[in-house]
Amino acid sequence: QVQLVESGGGLVQPGGSLRLSCAASGSIFSIAEMGWYRQAPGKEREWVANIMSRKTTIYAASVKGRFTISRDNAENTVYLQMNSLKPEDTAVYYCKIISGSRIQYWGRGTQVTVSS
């Protein structure tokens, strides 16, 4: 069984920064892709960023240049550094991994609130 645990969310003022972490544990041999999604109140979940096994990264247009995704393969952990945060970044942030056998796993989410 694989578990993902996110951390690092909280309340921050506009223009501020937060760093999210997501650690995978359990019976997982390899991780192909790691990514972050978010869901704002009343909206559908949307993709934020992905990082591949060789650390190629891709970003949604809304966060490109402000957010940075990274991973520690030895620790099975993915990070999301969020800078220049805006009120519209307020959402529950979820991590997702795709194992080497193409199975998807989701975390339970961490709340990020950007407000003055």
N, CA, C and O atoms as a MOPAC input file, in Angstrom:
PM7 MOZYME 1SCF
protein

 N      0.84400 1    -1.18100 1     0.00000 1
 C      0.00000 1     0.00000 1     0.00000 1
 C      0.88500 1     1.23800 1     0.00000 1
 O      1.88600 1     1.29700 1     0.71300 1
 N      0.50700 1     2.22400 1    -0.80500 1
 C      1.28700 1     3.45000 1    -0.95100 1
 C      0.52300 1     4.60800 1    -0.32000 1
 O     -0.68300 1     4.75400 1    -0.51900 1
 N      1.23100 1     5.41400 1     0.42900 1
 C      0.63400 1     6.60800 1     1.02800 1
 C      1.40600 1     7.84400 1     0.62400 1
 O      2.63400 1     7.82900 1     0.54500 1
 N      0.66600 1     8.92300 1     0.36700 1
 C      1.26600 1    10.21000 1     0.08600 1
 C      0.83000 1    11.18500 1     1.16900 1
 O     -0.35500 1    11.29500 1     1.48100 1
 N      1.78800 1    11.88400 1     1.73300 1
 C      1.47100 1    12.83900 1     2.78700 1
 C      2.01400 1    14.20400 1     2.40100 1
 O      3.22200 1    14.39600 1     2.26400 1
 N      1.08400 1    15.15800 1     2.22700 1
 C      1.49000 1    16.52200 1     1.89400 1
 C      1.66400 1    17.34200 1     3.16500 1
 O      1.03800 1    17.06600 1     4.18900 1
 N      2.52300 1    18.35100 1     3.08400 1
 C      2.71000 1    19.27700 1     4.18600 1
 C      3.18800 1    20.61300 1     3.63500 1
 O      3.59400 1    20.71300 1     2.47800 1
 N      3.13200 1    21.64100 1     4.48300 1
 C      3.67000 1    22.93900 1     4.09200 1
 C      2.63100 1    23.98600 1     3.74900 1
 O      2.97700 1    25.14300 1     3.50500 1
 N      1.36500 1    23.60200 1     3.72400 1
 C      0.34100 1    24.58800 1     3.42400 1
 C      0.13700 1    25.55600 1     4.57900 1
 O      0.68100 1    25.36700 1     5.66700 1
 N     -0.65800 1    26.59800 1     4.33000 1
 C     -0.93800 1    27.56700 1     5.36800 1
 C     -1.48500 1    28.85100 1     4.80900 1
 O     -1.90400 1    28.92500 1     3.65400 1
 N     -1.47400 1    29.86800 1     5.65500 1
 C     -1.96400 1    31.19400 1     5.28600 1
 C     -0.77000 1    32.10400 1     5.00700 1
 O      0.16800 1    32.17900 1     5.80000 1
 N     -0.82000 1    32.78900 1     3.87400 1
 C      0.27700 1    33.68100 1     3.50300 1
 C     -0.30800 1    34.92000 1     2.84700 1
 O     -1.36800 1    34.85700 1     2.22500 1
 N      0.37400 1    36.03400 1     2.98300 1
 C     -0.08000 1    37.27500 1     2.36000 1
 C      0.25700 1    37.28700 1     0.86900 1
 O      1.19400 1    36.61000 1     0.44500 1
 N     -0.48100 1    38.03400 1     0.08200 1
 C     -0.13500 1    38.15700 1    -1.33800 1
 C      1.30900 1    38.60900 1    -1.50900 1
 O      1.79500 1    39.49000 1    -0.80100 1
 N      1.97700 1    37.97900 1    -2.46800 1
 C      3.39000 1    38.25500 1    -2.68300 1
 C      4.31300 1    37.36400 1    -1.89100 1
 O      5.52300 1    37.36000 1    -2.11900 1
 N      3.76000 1    36.61100 1    -0.96300 1
 C      4.57600 1    35.74400 1    -0.11900 1
 C      4.91200 1    34.41700 1    -0.77500 1
 O      4.60200 1    34.18100 1    -1.94200 1
 N      5.56000 1    33.55000 1     0.01300 1
 C      6.02800 1    32.26000 1    -0.49400 1
 C      5.65200 1    31.13300 1     0.44900 1
 O      5.51800 1    31.32900 1     1.65700 1
 N      5.48500 1    29.96300 1    -0.12000 1
 C      5.30200 1    28.73500 1     0.64800 1
 C      6.00500 1    27.61000 1    -0.09700 1
 O      6.18300 1    27.66500 1    -1.31400 1
 N      6.39900 1    26.59500 1     0.65400 1
 C      6.99700 1    25.40300 1     0.05600 1
 C      6.21100 1    24.18300 1     0.50200 1
 O      6.14500 1    23.86700 1     1.69000 1
 N      5.62200 1    23.51200 1    -0.45900 1
 C      4.88000 1    22.29600 1    -0.17700 1
 C      5.77900 1    21.07900 1    -0.35700 1
 O      6.67400 1    21.07100 1    -1.20200 1
 N      5.52900 1    20.06000 1     0.44700 1
 C      6.23900 1    18.78600 1     0.33000 1
 C      5.22400 1    17.66100 1     0.24300 1
 O      4.12000 1    17.75600 1     0.77900 1
 N      5.61000 1    16.60900 1    -0.43200 1
 C      4.77100 1    15.41000 1    -0.51900 1
 C      5.68900 1    14.20200 1    -0.49500 1
 O      6.49300 1    13.99900 1    -1.40500 1
 N      5.56200 1    13.40800 1     0.54700 1
 C      6.40600 1    12.22700 1     0.71100 1
 C      5.60000 1    10.96500 1     0.44800 1
 O      4.51100 1    10.78300 1     0.99100 1
 N      6.14500 1    10.10300 1    -0.38700 1
 C      5.50400 1     8.82900 1    -0.69000 1
 C      6.17100 1     7.72300 1     0.12900 1
 O      7.39600 1     7.65700 1     0.23300 1
 N      5.34300 1     6.86700 1     0.70100 1
 C      5.86700 1     5.75000 1     1.46600 1
 C      5.05200 1     4.50400 1     1.16100 1
 O      3.94700 1     4.57700 1     0.62500 1
 N      5.62800 1     3.35300 1     1.51800 1
 C      4.92100 1     2.10100 1     1.29500 1
 C      5.57500 1     1.27700 1     0.20600 1
 O      6.75900 1     1.43200 1    -0.09600 1
 N      4.76900 1     0.39200 1    -0.38200 1
 C      5.28100 1    -0.57000 1    -1.35600 1
 C      5.30600 1     0.04000 1    -2.75500 1
 O      4.42600 1    -0.21500 1    -3.57700 1
 N      6.31500 1     0.83600 1    -3.00100 1
 C      6.44800 1     1.41700 1    -4.32100 1
 C      7.88900 1     1.23900 1    -4.76900 1
 O      8.82100 1     1.66700 1    -4.08900 1
 N      8.06100 1     0.60600 1    -5.91500 1
 C      9.40700 1     0.27400 1    -6.38000 1
 C     10.04900 1     1.43500 1    -7.10700 1
 O     11.23000 1     1.72300 1    -6.91600 1
 N      9.25900 1     2.10900 1    -7.95200 1
 C      9.79300 1     3.25100 1    -8.68700 1
 C      8.67800 1     4.24100 1    -8.97200 1
 O      7.50300 1     3.87800 1    -9.04000 1
 N      9.06400 1     5.48600 1    -9.13500 1
 C      8.10000 1     6.54900 1    -9.43500 1
 C      8.47700 1     7.17700 1   -10.75900 1
 O      9.59300 1     7.66900 1   -10.92800 1
 N      7.54800 1     7.16100 1   -11.69200 1
 C      7.80600 1     7.72900 1   -13.01200 1
 C      7.57100 1     9.24100 1   -13.00500 1
 O      8.46300 1    10.01900 1   -13.34500 1
 N      6.38300 1     9.63600 1   -12.62000 1
 C      6.01900 1    11.04400 1   -12.62700 1
 C      5.54500 1    11.47100 1   -11.24900 1
 O      4.96000 1    10.68500 1   -10.50400 1
 N      5.80600 1    12.72200 1   -10.92700 1
 C      5.28700 1    13.32100 1    -9.70300 1
 C      4.69500 1    14.67400 1   -10.08600 1
 O      5.23700 1    15.38200 1   -10.93500 1
 N      3.59400 1    15.02100 1    -9.45900 1
 C      2.96100 1    16.27000 1    -9.85500 1
 C      2.10700 1    16.87200 1    -8.76600 1
 O      1.82700 1    16.25300 1    -7.74000 1
 N      1.70000 1    18.10400 1    -9.02500 1
 C      0.82300 1    18.83400 1    -8.11500 1
 C     -0.42400 1    19.29500 1    -8.87100 1
 O     -0.36300 1    19.69800 1   -10.03300 1
 N     -1.53000 1    19.22100 1    -8.18300 1
 C     -2.80900 1    19.72200 1    -8.67400 1
 C     -3.39400 1    20.61200 1    -7.57500 1
 O     -2.93000 1    20.60200 1    -6.43500 1
 N     -4.41100 1    21.37000 1    -7.94000 1
 C     -5.08300 1    22.17500 1    -6.93400 1
 C     -6.56900 1    22.28800 1    -7.25200 1
 O     -6.99400 1    22.16300 1    -8.40000 1
 N     -7.33900 1    22.52700 1    -6.20000 1
 C     -8.77900 1    22.68500 1    -6.36000 1
 C     -9.25200 1    23.83300 1    -5.48800 1
 O     -9.18500 1    23.77300 1    -4.26100 1
 N     -9.73200 1    24.87800 1    -6.14700 1
 C    -10.27300 1    26.04100 1    -5.45100 1
 C    -11.75600 1    25.80100 1    -5.14300 1
 O    -12.39900 1    24.98500 1    -5.80400 1
 N    -12.29200 1    26.49200 1    -4.16500 1
 C    -13.71100 1    26.31300 1    -3.82000 1
 C    -14.61700 1    26.55200 1    -5.02100 1
 O    -14.50500 1    27.57200 1    -5.70100 1
 N    -15.50700 1    25.61100 1    -5.27400 1
 C    -16.46400 1    25.74800 1    -6.36600 1
 C    -15.89700 1    25.49200 1    -7.74300 1
 O    -16.59400 1    25.67700 1    -8.74100 1
 N    -14.63200 1    25.06500 1    -7.82100 1
 C    -14.00100 1    24.82100 1    -9.11700 1
 C    -13.51600 1    23.38300 1    -9.21800 1
 O    -13.39300 1    22.68000 1    -8.21500 1
 N    -13.24300 1    22.95900 1   -10.44700 1
 C    -12.71400 1    21.62800 1   -10.65300 1
 C    -11.22100 1    21.60300 1   -10.33300 1
 O    -10.53700 1    22.62600 1   -10.35800 1
 N    -10.75100 1    20.41100 1   -10.03700 1
 C     -9.32600 1    20.24400 1    -9.78200 1
 C     -8.56000 1    20.53700 1   -11.06600 1
 O     -8.95900 1    20.11000 1   -12.15000 1
 N     -7.45500 1    21.27000 1   -10.93400 1
 C     -6.64200 1    21.61300 1   -12.09700 1
 C     -5.18900 1    21.22800 1   -11.87600 1
 O     -4.69100 1    21.21300 1   -10.75000 1
 N     -4.53700 1    20.92400 1   -12.96300 1
 C     -3.12900 1    20.54200 1   -12.93300 1
 C     -2.27300 1    21.78200 1   -12.73300 1
 O     -2.57700 1    22.84500 1   -13.27500 1
 N     -1.20300 1    21.65000 1   -11.95500 1
 C     -0.29600 1    22.76600 1   -11.66400 1
 C      1.08300 1    22.53300 1   -12.28900 1
 O      1.58800 1    23.38500 1   -13.01900 1
 N      1.68500 1    21.38400 1   -12.00100 1
 C      3.05000 1    21.13100 1   -12.47800 1
 C      3.34800 1    19.65100 1   -12.39900 1
 O      2.76900 1    18.92100 1   -11.59400 1
 N      4.27100 1    19.21900 1   -13.25700 1
 C      4.74800 1    17.83700 1   -13.26000 1
 C      6.25500 1    17.80500 1   -13.31400 1
 O      6.88900 1    18.71500 1   -13.84800 1
 N      6.83000 1    16.75000 1   -12.75800 1
 C      8.25400 1    16.50000 1   -12.90000 1
 C      8.43500 1    15.02200 1   -13.20000 1
 O      7.87800 1    14.16100 1   -12.52000 1
 N      9.22100 1    14.74400 1   -14.23000 1
 C      9.41100 1    13.36300 1   -14.67900 1
 C     10.59300 1    12.73200 1   -13.93600 1
 O     11.27100 1    13.39200 1   -13.14900 1
 N     10.82500 1    11.45400 1   -14.20000 1
 C     11.86900 1    10.73500 1   -13.47700 1
 C     13.24700 1    11.31400 1   -13.73000 1
 O     14.11300 1    11.25400 1   -12.85700 1
 N     13.46200 1    11.87400 1   -14.90800 1
 C     14.75200 1    12.49300 1   -15.21800 1
 C     14.74800 1    13.98300 1   -14.93500 1
 O     15.63600 1    14.71800 1   -15.36700 1
 N     13.71200 1    14.42400 1   -14.18700 1
 C     13.59600 1    15.78100 1   -13.67100 1
 C     13.23400 1    16.82000 1   -14.70900 1
 O     13.42900 1    18.01300 1   -14.47700 1
 N     12.71100 1    16.39500 1   -15.85200 1
 C     12.09300 1    17.34600 1   -16.77200 1
 C     10.83500 1    17.89900 1   -16.11000 1
 O     10.06400 1    17.15700 1   -15.50100 1
 N     10.63800 1    19.20700 1   -16.23600 1
 C      9.50000 1    19.84700 1   -15.56900 1
 C      8.59900 1    20.55200 1   -16.57700 1
 O      9.06100 1    21.04400 1   -17.60700 1
 N      7.32100 1    20.59100 1   -16.26700 1
 C      6.34600 1    21.34800 1   -17.05300 1
 C      5.37400 1    22.01300 1   -16.09200 1
 O      5.09800 1    21.49100 1   -15.01200 1
 N      4.85700 1    23.17600 1   -16.49500 1
 C      4.02800 1    23.99200 1   -15.62000 1
 C      2.78300 1    24.48600 1   -16.34700 1
 O      2.78200 1    24.68600 1   -17.56200 1
 N      1.73300 1    24.67400 1   -15.56900 1
 C      0.56500 1    25.36900 1   -16.09400 1
 C      0.92700 1    26.83200 1   -16.32200 1
 O      1.75900 1    27.39200 1   -15.60700 1
 N      0.31200 1    27.43600 1   -17.30300 1
 C      0.63500 1    28.82500 1   -17.64900 1
 C      0.40300 1    29.77500 1   -16.47200 1
 O      1.11100 1    30.77000 1   -16.31800 1
 N     -0.58300 1    29.45900 1   -15.65400 1
 C     -0.94500 1    30.34700 1   -14.54400 1
 C      0.11000 1    30.41700 1   -13.45200 1
 O      0.11100 1    31.35600 1   -12.65700 1
 N      1.01500 1    29.43400 1   -13.40000 1
 C      2.02500 1    29.41300 1   -12.33100 1
 C      3.45200 1    29.49400 1   -12.86200 1
 O      4.38900 1    29.64900 1   -12.08000 1
 N      3.63000 1    29.39300 1   -14.15700 1
 C      4.97400 1    29.37400 1   -14.73800 1
 C      5.70700 1    30.66600 1   -14.39400 1
 O      5.17500 1    31.76600 1   -14.53800 1
 N      6.94100 1    30.49700 1   -13.93700 1
 C      7.74300 1    31.64900 1   -13.53800 1
 C      7.60900 1    32.00400 1   -12.06500 1
 O      8.42200 1    32.75200 1   -11.52100 1
 N      6.57400 1    31.46200 1   -11.41800 1
 C      6.37400 1    31.72800 1    -9.98200 1
 C      6.56500 1    30.46900 1    -9.12700 1
 O      7.04600 1    30.54600 1    -7.99600 1
 N      6.19000 1    29.33100 1    -9.66900 1
 C      6.28400 1    28.06600 1    -8.93200 1
 C      7.42800 1    27.23000 1    -9.50100 1
 O      7.72500 1    27.29100 1   -10.69500 1
 N      8.06600 1    26.45000 1    -8.62600 1
 C      9.12200 1    25.53500 1    -9.04500 1
 C      8.88000 1    24.16800 1    -8.42400 1
 O      8.76600 1    24.04100 1    -7.20500 1
 N      8.80200 1    23.14800 1    -9.26900 1
 C      8.63600 1    21.77900 1    -8.79000 1
 C      9.99700 1    21.08300 1    -8.79800 1
 O     10.80100 1    21.28200 1    -9.70900 1
 N     10.24000 1    20.27400 1    -7.78400 1
 C     11.48800 1    19.51800 1    -7.71100 1
 C     11.19800 1    18.19300 1    -7.01400 1
 O     10.13200 1    18.01000 1    -6.42600 1
 N     12.14800 1    17.28200 1    -7.08400 1
 C     11.95200 1    15.97000 1    -6.45700 1
 C     13.26200 1    15.44500 1    -5.91000 1
 O     14.34300 1    15.76200 1    -6.40600 1
 N     13.13400 1    14.64000 1    -4.88300 1
 C     14.25000 1    13.92200 1    -4.29300 1
 C     13.95300 1    12.43900 1    -4.48400 1
 O     13.14700 1    11.86600 1    -3.75200 1
 N     14.59100 1    11.82900 1    -5.44900 1
 C     14.27900 1    10.43600 1    -5.77100 1
 C     14.65900 1     9.48600 1    -4.63000 1
 O     13.99400 1     8.47400 1    -4.40900 1
 N     15.70800 1     9.81200 1    -3.92700 1
 C     16.13700 1     8.94800 1    -2.82500 1
 C     15.10500 1     8.92600 1    -1.69800 1
 O     14.95100 1     7.92400 1    -1.00000 1
 N     14.40100 1    10.04600 1    -1.53300 1
 C     13.41000 1    10.16200 1    -0.45200 1
 C     11.98200 1    10.00400 1    -0.95600 1
 O     11.04100 1    10.10500 1    -0.16900 1
 N     11.80000 1     9.75800 1    -2.25700 1
 C     10.44900 1     9.66700 1    -2.84800 1
 C      9.59500 1    10.86200 1    -2.46100 1
 O      8.43900 1    10.71300 1    -2.06300 1
 N     10.17400 1    12.04100 1    -2.58100 1
 C      9.51200 1    13.26400 1    -2.16400 1
 C      9.48700 1    14.26900 1    -3.31100 1
 O     10.45800 1    14.41400 1    -4.05300 1
 N      8.37000 1    14.95100 1    -3.43800 1
 C      8.23800 1    16.01600 1    -4.42300 1
 C      7.93200 1    17.30800 1    -3.68900 1
 O      7.22600 1    17.31300 1    -2.68100 1
 N      8.46800 1    18.39600 1    -4.20300 1
 C      8.30600 1    19.70600 1    -3.58300 1
 C      7.66600 1    20.67800 1    -4.57900 1
 O      7.76100 1    20.50900 1    -5.79500 1
 N      7.02200 1    21.68500 1    -4.02900 1
 C      6.51400 1    22.77800 1    -4.84700 1
 C      6.84500 1    24.08500 1    -4.14000 1
 O      6.23500 1    24.42900 1    -3.12800 1
 N      7.81300 1    24.80300 1    -4.68100 1
 C      8.16200 1    26.11300 1    -4.15500 1
 C      7.26500 1    27.13500 1    -4.83800 1
 O      7.28000 1    27.26400 1    -6.06300 1
 N      6.48500 1    27.85700 1    -4.04800 1
 C      5.52900 1    28.81600 1    -4.59400 1
 C      5.93000 1    30.22000 1    -4.16800 1
 O      5.93500 1    30.53200 1    -2.97700 1
 N      6.26300 1    31.05700 1    -5.12300 1
 C      6.65500 1    32.44000 1    -4.86600 1
 C      5.64100 1    33.39200 1    -5.48800 1
 O      4.83600 1    32.99700 1    -6.33100 1
 N      5.69200 1    34.63800 1    -5.06500 1
 C      4.79900 1    35.67400 1    -5.60300 1
 C      3.34700 1    35.20100 1    -5.60500 1
 O      2.64200 1    35.33000 1    -6.60600 1
 N      2.92100 1    34.66500 1    -4.49500 1
 C      1.58400 1    34.09400 1    -4.41200 1
 C      0.50100 1    35.15600 1    -4.55900 1
 O      0.64600 1    36.29400 1    -4.11500 1
 N     -0.58400 1    34.74200 1    -5.19600 1
 C     -1.72400 1    35.62600 1    -5.45400 1
 C     -2.97400 1    35.04100 1    -4.79400 1
 O     -3.03700 1    33.83700 1    -4.54400 1
 N     -3.95800 1    35.87700 1    -4.51400 1
 C     -5.19500 1    35.34000 1    -3.92300 1
 C     -5.81200 1    34.22500 1    -4.76200 1
 O     -6.42600 1    33.31100 1    -4.21100 1
 N     -5.66100 1    34.28200 1    -6.06300 1
 C     -6.22200 1    33.23300 1    -6.91900 1
 C     -5.46900 1    31.91200 1    -6.84300 1
 O     -5.89700 1    30.92100 1    -7.43600 1
 N     -4.35700 1    31.88600 1    -6.12300 1
 C     -3.66000 1    30.62600 1    -5.87000 1
 C     -4.27700 1    29.87000 1    -4.69000 1
 O     -3.90200 1    28.73100 1    -4.41400 1
 N     -5.20900 1    30.50000 1    -4.00800 1
 C     -5.86800 1    29.84200 1    -2.87500 1
 C     -6.59600 1    28.59100 1    -3.33000 1
 O     -7.43000 1    28.63600 1    -4.23400 1
 N     -6.27000 1    27.47100 1    -2.69200 1
 C     -6.84300 1    26.18200 1    -3.08600 1
 C     -6.32300 1    25.10100 1    -2.14800 1
 O     -5.41500 1    25.32400 1    -1.34700 1
 N     -6.91800 1    23.94000 1    -2.27200 1
 C     -6.32100 1    22.74700 1    -1.66500 1
 C     -5.37400 1    22.15600 1    -2.70400 1
 O     -5.76300 1    21.92300 1    -3.84900 1
 N     -4.14900 1    21.92100 1    -2.30500 1
 C     -3.12600 1    21.41100 1    -3.20900 1
 C     -2.92400 1    19.92100 1    -2.94500 1
 O     -2.75300 1    19.48700 1    -1.80600 1
 N     -2.94900 1    19.15200 1    -4.03600 1
 C     -2.81000 1    17.70700 1    -3.96900 1
 C     -1.58100 1    17.27100 1    -4.75700 1
 O     -1.28800 1    17.81900 1    -5.82000 1
 N     -0.87300 1    16.29100 1    -4.23300 1
 C      0.19200 1    15.69500 1    -5.02900 1
 C     -0.31000 1    14.38300 1    -5.62100 1
 O     -1.17600 1    13.70800 1    -5.06200 1
 N      0.25500 1    14.05500 1    -6.74800 1
 C     -0.06200 1    12.80600 1    -7.43100 1
 C      1.22500 1    12.19400 1    -7.93500 1
 O      2.10400 1    12.89200 1    -8.44100 1
 N      1.33000 1    10.88900 1    -7.79400 1
 C      2.46700 1    10.19400 1    -8.38300 1
 C      1.95800 1     9.09900 1    -9.31000 1
 O      0.87400 1     8.54800 1    -9.11500 1
 N      2.74900 1     8.80300 1   -10.30000 1
 C      2.49200 1     7.67000 1   -11.18900 1
 C      3.68300 1     6.74100 1   -11.06300 1
 O      4.81800 1     7.11900 1   -11.35000 1
 N      3.41100 1     5.52800 1   -10.63400 1
 C      4.49400 1     4.58200 1   -10.41300 1
 C      5.05000 1     4.07900 1   -11.74600 1
 O      4.49900 1     4.33700 1   -12.81600 1
 N      6.15800 1     3.35500 1   -11.63700 1
 C      6.73700 1     2.76900 1   -12.83300 1
 C      5.80800 1     1.78900 1   -13.52300 1
 O      5.93000 1     1.55400 1   -14.72500 1
 N      4.87400 1     1.21200 1   -12.76300 1
 C      3.87900 1     0.30100 1   -13.34800 1
 C      2.59700 1     1.03700 1   -13.73500 1
 O      1.56500 1     0.41300 1   -13.98100 1
 N      2.67000 1     2.37900 1   -13.78700 1
 C      1.59500 1     3.25100 1   -14.28000 1
 C      0.36200 1     3.27800 1   -13.38400 1
 O     -0.75300 1     3.46700 1   -13.87200 1
 N      0.54700 1     3.09400 1   -12.10100 1
 C     -0.55000 1     3.22700 1   -11.14100 1
 C     -0.49700 1     4.62900 1   -10.53900 1
 O      0.57500 1     5.11100 1   -10.17100 1
 N     -1.65100 1     5.28000 1   -10.43900 1
 C     -1.71900 1     6.62400 1    -9.88400 1
 C     -2.05900 1     6.57600 1    -8.40600 1
 O     -2.86800 1     5.76300 1    -7.95900 1
 N     -1.42200 1     7.46700 1    -7.65800 1
 C     -1.72800 1     7.62700 1    -6.23700 1
 C     -1.88900 1     9.11000 1    -5.94900 1
 O     -1.17900 1     9.94700 1    -6.50700 1
 N     -2.83500 1     9.42200 1    -5.06800 1
 C     -3.10900 1    10.81000 1    -4.69400 1
 C     -2.91600 1    11.01200 1    -3.19700 1
 O     -3.17000 1    10.11500 1    -2.39300 1
 N     -2.46200 1    12.20600 1    -2.84300 1
 C     -2.44400 1    12.60000 1    -1.45700 1
 C     -3.79800 1    13.14800 1    -1.04700 1
 O     -4.71100 1    13.25800 1    -1.86500 1
 N     -3.91900 1    13.49200 1     0.23100 1
 C     -5.20700 1    13.98400 1     0.73700 1
 C     -5.34200 1    15.49800 1     0.64500 1
 O     -6.42800 1    16.04100 1     0.85000 1
 N     -4.26300 1    16.17000 1     0.34100 1
 C     -4.32700 1    17.60700 1     0.12500 1
 C     -3.86000 1    18.43800 1     1.30000 1
 O     -3.90900 1    18.00500 1     2.45200 1
 N     -3.40500 1    19.64400 1     0.98600 1
 C     -3.01200 1    20.61700 1     1.99900 1
 C     -3.54800 1    21.98400 1     1.56300 1
 O     -3.45000 1    22.35600 1     0.39400 1
 N     -4.10700 1    22.71200 1     2.50500 1
 C     -4.75900 1    23.97900 1     2.19500 1
 C     -3.73400 1    25.09500 1     2.07800 1
 O     -2.86100 1    25.25000 1     2.93300 1
 N     -3.85100 1    25.86600 1     1.01300 1
 C     -3.05800 1    27.08400 1     0.83400 1
 C     -4.04000 1    28.24800 1     0.70400 1
 O     -4.92100 1    28.24000 1    -0.15600 1
 N     -3.87700 1    29.23700 1     1.56300 1
 C     -4.73800 1    30.41500 1     1.53600 1
 C     -3.87200 1    31.65200 1     1.39500 1
 O     -2.97100 1    31.88900 1     2.20000 1
 N     -4.15200 1    32.44100 1     0.36200 1
 C     -3.40600 1    33.66600 1     0.11500 1
 C     -4.36600 1    34.83500 1     0.34600 1
 O     -5.29800 1    35.06700 1    -0.42400 1
 N     -4.10500 1    35.55100 1     1.42000 1
 C     -5.02700 1    36.62000 1     1.81100 1
 C     -4.31400 1    37.62800 1     2.69600 1
 O     -3.41500 1    37.27900 1     3.46000 1
 N     -4.72300 1    38.86900 1     2.58200 1
 C     -4.17300 1    39.91300 1     3.46000 1
 C     -5.05600 1    40.08700 1     4.68700 1
 O     -4.76300 1    40.91800 1     5.54600 1

